[in-house]
Coordinates of C-alpha atoms in Angstrom, one line a residue:
Chain A
X1 CA 113.3 51.2 62.6
X2 CA 110.9 53.9 61.0
X3 CA 108.9 52.6 58.0
X4 CA 108.0 54.5 54.9
X5 CA 104.4 55.4 56.4
X6 CA 105.9 56.6 59.6
X7 CA 108.5 58.7 57.8
X8 CA 105.5 60.4 56.0
X9 CA 104.0 60.9 59.4
X10 CA 107.3 62.6 60.6
X11 CA 107.2 64.8 57.6
X12 CA 103.9 66.0 58.6
X13 CA 104.3 66.5 62.2
X14 CA 107.5 68.6 61.7
X15 CA 105.3 71.0 59.7
X16 CA 102.7 73.2 61.5
X17 CA 99.6 71.3 62.6
X18 CA 96.5 72.4 60.9
X19 CA 94.4 74.6 62.9
X20 CA 91.2 72.7 62.5
X21 CA 88.9 70.9 64.9
X22 CA 90.5 67.4 64.4
X23 CA 94.1 68.1 63.4
X24 CA 95.3 64.6 63.8
X25 CA 92.5 63.2 61.5
X26 CA 93.8 65.8 58.9
X27 CA 97.4 64.9 59.5
X28 CA 96.4 61.1 59.2
X29 CA 94.6 61.7 55.8
X30 CA 97.9 63.4 54.5
X31 CA 100.0 60.5 55.6
X32 CA 97.5 57.8 54.8
X33 CA 96.6 56.7 58.3
X34 CA 93.5 56.9 60.4
X35 CA 93.1 59.4 63.2
X36 CA 93.5 56.7 65.8
X37 CA 96.6 55.3 64.3
X38 CA 98.2 58.9 64.2
X39 CA 97.3 59.3 67.9
X40 CA 98.5 55.9 68.9
X41 CA 101.8 56.6 67.1
X42 CA 102.3 60.0 68.6
X43 CA 101.7 58.5 72.1
X44 CA 104.2 55.9 71.4
X45 CA 106.9 58.1 70.1
X46 CA 106.3 60.4 73.0
X47 CA 106.8 57.5 75.4
X48 CA 109.9 56.2 73.7
X49 CA 111.4 59.7 73.3
X50 CA 111.3 59.9 69.4
X51 CA 109.1 62.9 70.0
X52 CA 110.5 65.2 72.6
X53 CA 107.6 67.4 72.4
X54 CA 104.5 68.1 70.5
X55 CA 103.5 71.6 71.0
X56 CA 104.4 75.3 70.3
X57 CA 107.9 76.4 69.7
X58 CA 108.2 80.1 70.7
X59 CA 110.5 82.9 69.8
X60 CA 111.8 83.6 73.3
X61 CA 112.8 87.2 72.6
X62 CA 109.3 87.9 71.6
X63 CA 108.1 86.2 74.7
X64 CA 110.2 88.3 77.0
X65 CA 113.3 86.0 77.4
X66 CA 116.0 88.0 75.9
X67 CA 119.3 87.1 76.9
X68 CA 120.7 83.7 75.7
X69 CA 124.2 82.7 77.2
X70 CA 126.1 79.6 76.5
X71 CA 128.1 78.6 79.8
X72 CA 131.1 76.4 79.1
X73 CA 132.6 74.7 82.1
X74 CA 135.8 72.7 82.8
X75 CA 134.8 69.9 84.9
X76 CA 137.1 67.1 86.2
X77 CA 136.1 63.9 84.4
X78 CA 135.2 62.2 87.8
X79 CA 132.7 64.8 88.7
X80 CA 130.9 65.4 85.5
X81 CA 127.8 63.2 86.1
X82 CA 127.1 64.9 89.4
X83 CA 127.9 68.3 88.2
X84 CA 125.8 67.7 85.0
X85 CA 122.8 66.5 86.9
X86 CA 122.9 69.2 89.5
X87 CA 123.1 72.1 86.8
X88 CA 120.3 70.3 84.9
X89 CA 118.0 71.0 87.8
X90 CA 118.1 74.6 87.5
X91 CA 115.0 75.9 85.9
X92 CA 117.0 78.7 84.0
X93 CA 119.1 76.0 82.3
X94 CA 117.4 74.7 79.2
X95 CA 120.0 72.5 77.9
X96 CA 123.0 70.8 79.7
X97 CA 125.4 68.6 77.7
X98 CA 128.7 67.0 78.1
X99 CA 130.9 67.6 75.0
X100 CA 134.5 66.5 74.3
X101 CA 137.3 68.9 75.6
X102 CA 140.5 69.4 73.5
X103 CA 143.7 71.1 74.0
X104 CA 142.8 74.4 72.5
X105 CA 139.1 74.2 73.8
X106 CA 139.1 72.8 77.3
X107 CA 135.5 73.0 78.2
X108 CA 133.4 69.8 78.5
X109 CA 130.0 70.8 80.0
X110 CA 127.7 73.1 78.4
X111 CA 124.8 74.9 79.8
X112 CA 122.3 77.1 78.0
X113 CA 121.1 79.8 80.3
X114 CA 118.1 82.1 79.4
X115 CA 117.6 85.2 81.3
X116 CA 116.0 88.7 80.9
X117 CA 119.3 90.5 81.2
X118 CA 123.1 89.8 81.1
X119 CA 123.3 90.6 84.8
X120 CA 120.6 87.9 85.6
X121 CA 122.5 85.4 83.5
X122 CA 125.8 86.1 85.5
X123 CA 123.7 85.6 88.6
X124 CA 122.5 82.2 87.5
X125 CA 126.0 81.2 86.5
X126 CA 127.2 82.2 89.9
X127 CA 124.5 80.1 91.4
X128 CA 125.4 77.1 89.3
X129 CA 129.2 77.6 90.1
X130 CA 128.3 77.7 93.9
X131 CA 125.9 74.7 93.7
X132 CA 128.7 72.5 92.0
X133 CA 131.9 74.1 93.3
X134 CA 133.0 74.6 89.6
X135 CA 134.9 77.8 89.2
X136 CA 136.5 77.5 85.8
X137 CA 133.8 78.7 83.2
X138 CA 133.0 81.3 80.7
X139 CA 129.7 82.8 79.4
X140 CA 129.4 83.3 75.7
X141 CA 126.6 85.6 74.9
X142 CA 124.6 85.4 71.8
X143 CA 125.3 88.6 69.7
X144 CA 123.2 87.8 66.9
X145 CA 121.0 84.7 65.8
X146 CA 122.4 83.9 62.4
X147 CA 119.9 80.9 61.9
X148 CA 117.1 79.4 63.7
X149 CA 115.0 76.8 61.8
X150 CA 113.5 73.5 62.5
X151 CA 115.1 70.4 61.2
X152 CA 113.3 68.8 58.2
X153 CA 113.9 65.0 58.4
X154 CA 113.4 62.7 55.5
X155 CA 113.2 65.3 52.7
X156 CA 111.4 64.1 49.6
X157 CA 113.7 63.2 46.7
X158 CA 116.6 62.7 48.8
X159 CA 116.2 59.3 50.4
X160 CA 118.4 58.4 53.4
X161 CA 121.2 55.9 52.5
X162 CA 121.1 52.7 54.7
Chain B
X1 CA 99.7 89.3 75.1
X2 CA 97.1 89.0 77.7
X3 CA 96.6 86.4 80.6
X4 CA 94.5 84.0 78.3
X5 CA 97.3 84.1 75.7
X6 CA 99.9 83.3 78.5
X7 CA 97.9 80.4 79.8
X8 CA 97.4 79.1 76.4
X9 CA 101.3 79.3 75.5
X10 CA 102.2 77.8 78.9
X11 CA 100.2 74.8 78.2
X12 CA 100.9 74.4 74.4
X13 CA 104.7 74.9 74.7
X14 CA 104.7 71.9 77.1
X15 CA 102.4 69.9 75.0
X16 CA 99.3 69.9 72.9
X17 CA 96.8 67.4 74.0
X18 CA 97.1 64.3 71.9
X19 CA 93.3 63.6 71.6
X20 CA 90.8 64.0 68.7
X21 CA 89.9 67.5 69.7
X22 CA 93.0 69.0 71.1
X23 CA 91.9 72.6 70.7
X24 CA 88.5 71.9 72.3
X25 CA 90.3 70.4 75.1
X26 CA 92.6 73.4 75.5
X27 CA 89.7 75.7 75.4
X28 CA 88.0 74.0 78.2
X29 CA 91.2 74.3 80.3
X30 CA 91.6 77.9 79.7
X31 CA 87.9 78.8 79.9
X32 CA 87.2 80.2 76.4
X33 CA 85.4 78.9 73.2
X34 CA 87.1 76.4 70.9
X35 CA 87.0 79.1 68.2
X36 CA 88.7 81.7 70.3
X37 CA 91.5 79.3 71.2
X38 CA 92.2 78.7 67.5
X39 CA 91.9 82.5 66.9
X40 CA 94.3 83.4 69.5
X41 CA 96.9 80.7 68.4
X42 CA 96.6 81.9 64.7
X43 CA 97.1 85.3 66.0
X44 CA 100.2 84.4 67.9
X45 CA 101.6 82.7 65.1
X46 CA 101.1 85.8 63.0
X47 CA 102.7 87.9 65.5
X48 CA 105.9 85.6 65.4
X49 CA 105.5 84.7 69.0
X50 CA 104.7 81.0 68.1
X51 CA 107.4 80.0 65.6
X52 CA 106.0 76.6 64.8
X53 CA 103.0 74.4 66.2
X54 CA 104.2 70.9 65.7
X55 CA 106.5 68.0 66.8
X56 CA 110.2 68.2 67.9
X57 CA 112.1 64.9 67.3
X58 CA 115.0 63.4 68.7
X59 CA 117.2 63.2 65.8
X60 CA 119.1 60.2 67.2
X61 CA 115.9 58.2 67.4
X62 CA 115.2 58.9 63.8
X63 CA 118.7 57.4 62.8
X64 CA 120.3 61.0 62.4
X65 CA 123.4 62.2 64.1
X66 CA 124.3 65.8 65.2
X67 CA 126.8 68.0 66.3
X68 CA 127.7 71.4 67.7
X69 CA 130.4 73.2 65.6
X70 CA 132.3 76.3 66.2
X71 CA 134.8 78.3 64.2
X72 CA 136.4 81.7 64.3
X73 CA 135.4 84.2 61.6
X74 CA 136.9 87.6 61.2
X75 CA 134.0 90.1 62.2
X76 CA 134.2 91.8 58.7
X77 CA 133.4 88.1 57.1
X78 CA 130.5 87.2 59.4
X79 CA 127.9 87.9 56.7
X80 CA 129.7 85.9 54.1
X81 CA 130.4 83.0 56.5
X82 CA 126.9 83.0 57.8
X83 CA 125.7 82.7 54.2
X84 CA 127.9 79.6 53.5
X85 CA 127.1 77.9 56.7
X86 CA 123.4 78.7 56.7
X87 CA 123.0 77.5 53.0
X88 CA 122.7 73.9 54.5
X89 CA 119.3 72.6 55.6
X90 CA 121.4 70.5 58.0
X91 CA 122.4 73.6 60.0
X92 CA 119.4 74.5 62.2
X93 CA 120.9 76.9 64.6
X94 CA 123.6 79.3 64.2
X95 CA 124.7 82.0 66.5
X96 CA 127.3 84.9 66.8
X97 CA 128.8 84.6 70.2
X98 CA 131.0 87.2 71.9
X99 CA 134.1 85.0 72.3
X100 CA 137.0 86.1 70.3
X101 CA 138.4 82.6 70.2
X102 CA 135.3 81.0 68.7
X103 CA 132.5 83.4 67.5
X104 CA 130.4 81.4 65.1
X105 CA 128.5 78.4 66.7
X106 CA 126.2 76.3 64.7
X107 CA 124.6 72.9 65.0
X108 CA 124.6 70.2 62.2
X109 CA 122.1 67.4 61.9
X110 CA 122.8 64.7 59.2
X111 CA 122.0 61.1 58.1
X112 CA 125.6 60.0 59.0
X113 CA 128.8 61.2 60.5
X114 CA 130.3 60.9 57.1
X115 CA 127.8 63.5 55.8
X116 CA 128.6 65.7 58.6
X117 CA 132.3 65.6 57.7
X118 CA 131.6 66.3 54.2
X119 CA 129.5 69.3 55.1
X120 CA 132.3 70.6 57.4
X121 CA 134.9 70.1 54.7
X122 CA 132.8 72.0 52.1
X123 CA 132.4 74.9 54.6
X124 CA 136.1 75.0 55.2
X125 CA 136.9 75.0 51.5
X126 CA 134.2 77.7 50.8
X127 CA 135.0 80.0 53.8
X128 CA 138.7 79.4 53.8
X129 CA 138.6 79.0 57.4
X130 CA 140.3 75.5 58.1
X131 CA 139.6 75.1 61.8
X132 CA 136.0 74.1 62.7
X133 CA 135.7 72.2 66.0
X134 CA 132.9 69.5 66.2
X135 CA 131.8 68.9 69.6
X136 CA 129.2 66.0 69.5
X137 CA 127.3 65.5 72.7
X138 CA 128.6 62.8 74.9
X139 CA 126.1 62.8 77.3
X140 CA 122.7 64.7 77.6
X141 CA 121.8 65.9 81.0
X142 CA 118.9 68.1 80.0
X143 CA 116.9 69.2 77.0
X144 CA 114.1 71.5 77.8
X145 CA 112.4 74.0 75.6
X146 CA 109.4 75.5 77.8
X147 CA 109.5 78.5 79.8
X148 CA 107.1 79.9 82.4
X149 CA 105.7 83.2 80.9

């Protein structure tokens, strides 16, 4: 699936790109690939979804988006596809996932809502509710960020078992 | 943060050009010199507005598995529980949320489901909190990380 050289490229790309004129050439040097091969591999990975995004990850609270609410919804199984797709269309919803419901936690659809205030988050949730007819939901607000880091795949000295 | 910063951020949070001179291309798009673009990005990183400039991978495409976990930790134990949970590199996000039923929500990414189970068992043992829900995504409707500034 991913060979050793590509793993090395993953390791380099999950770090900060060097702020130099030709960053892909420098990344290639570290990974033992030509600049051309790096660019070609990145394009392929973007096309097949291996790379979701190559760019800047922002700290949203520093960029003015301050409230982060996780909406949890109880959606009848028969409607989940339609409801999920509708909620995903809202610009204020960054993530939308179906997750398994259980007896003691009955919610099966999760939406991450980003807003500038709690009031605005509630308004967005109301819009989602009205757009889909789903009325059984809760908003779980972030009280504190306990950790936010980027995953480091294929760490050295800890080879993935196959 | 001025308009040029905003322009740069709006472009690069969606994607940095994948061409031999990406910063030169970005400079041409926002109408400043190559040097100024790089200086501004360096400053936005130093100020903490940019957390990282690099690639975000789909963990499943790299052969990894992931899940969202939730547990209930007594408020007076949050620091201790967070320290246990956060000690794993596999935990990338962890939030204290305001729901009294489940207040600590964290993500786990690992090489296998077995490794996730092992990590959760260790967290149960170390924290003394037996109930940790694991809610792996069944279906993904949207993942977006860019915001209009």
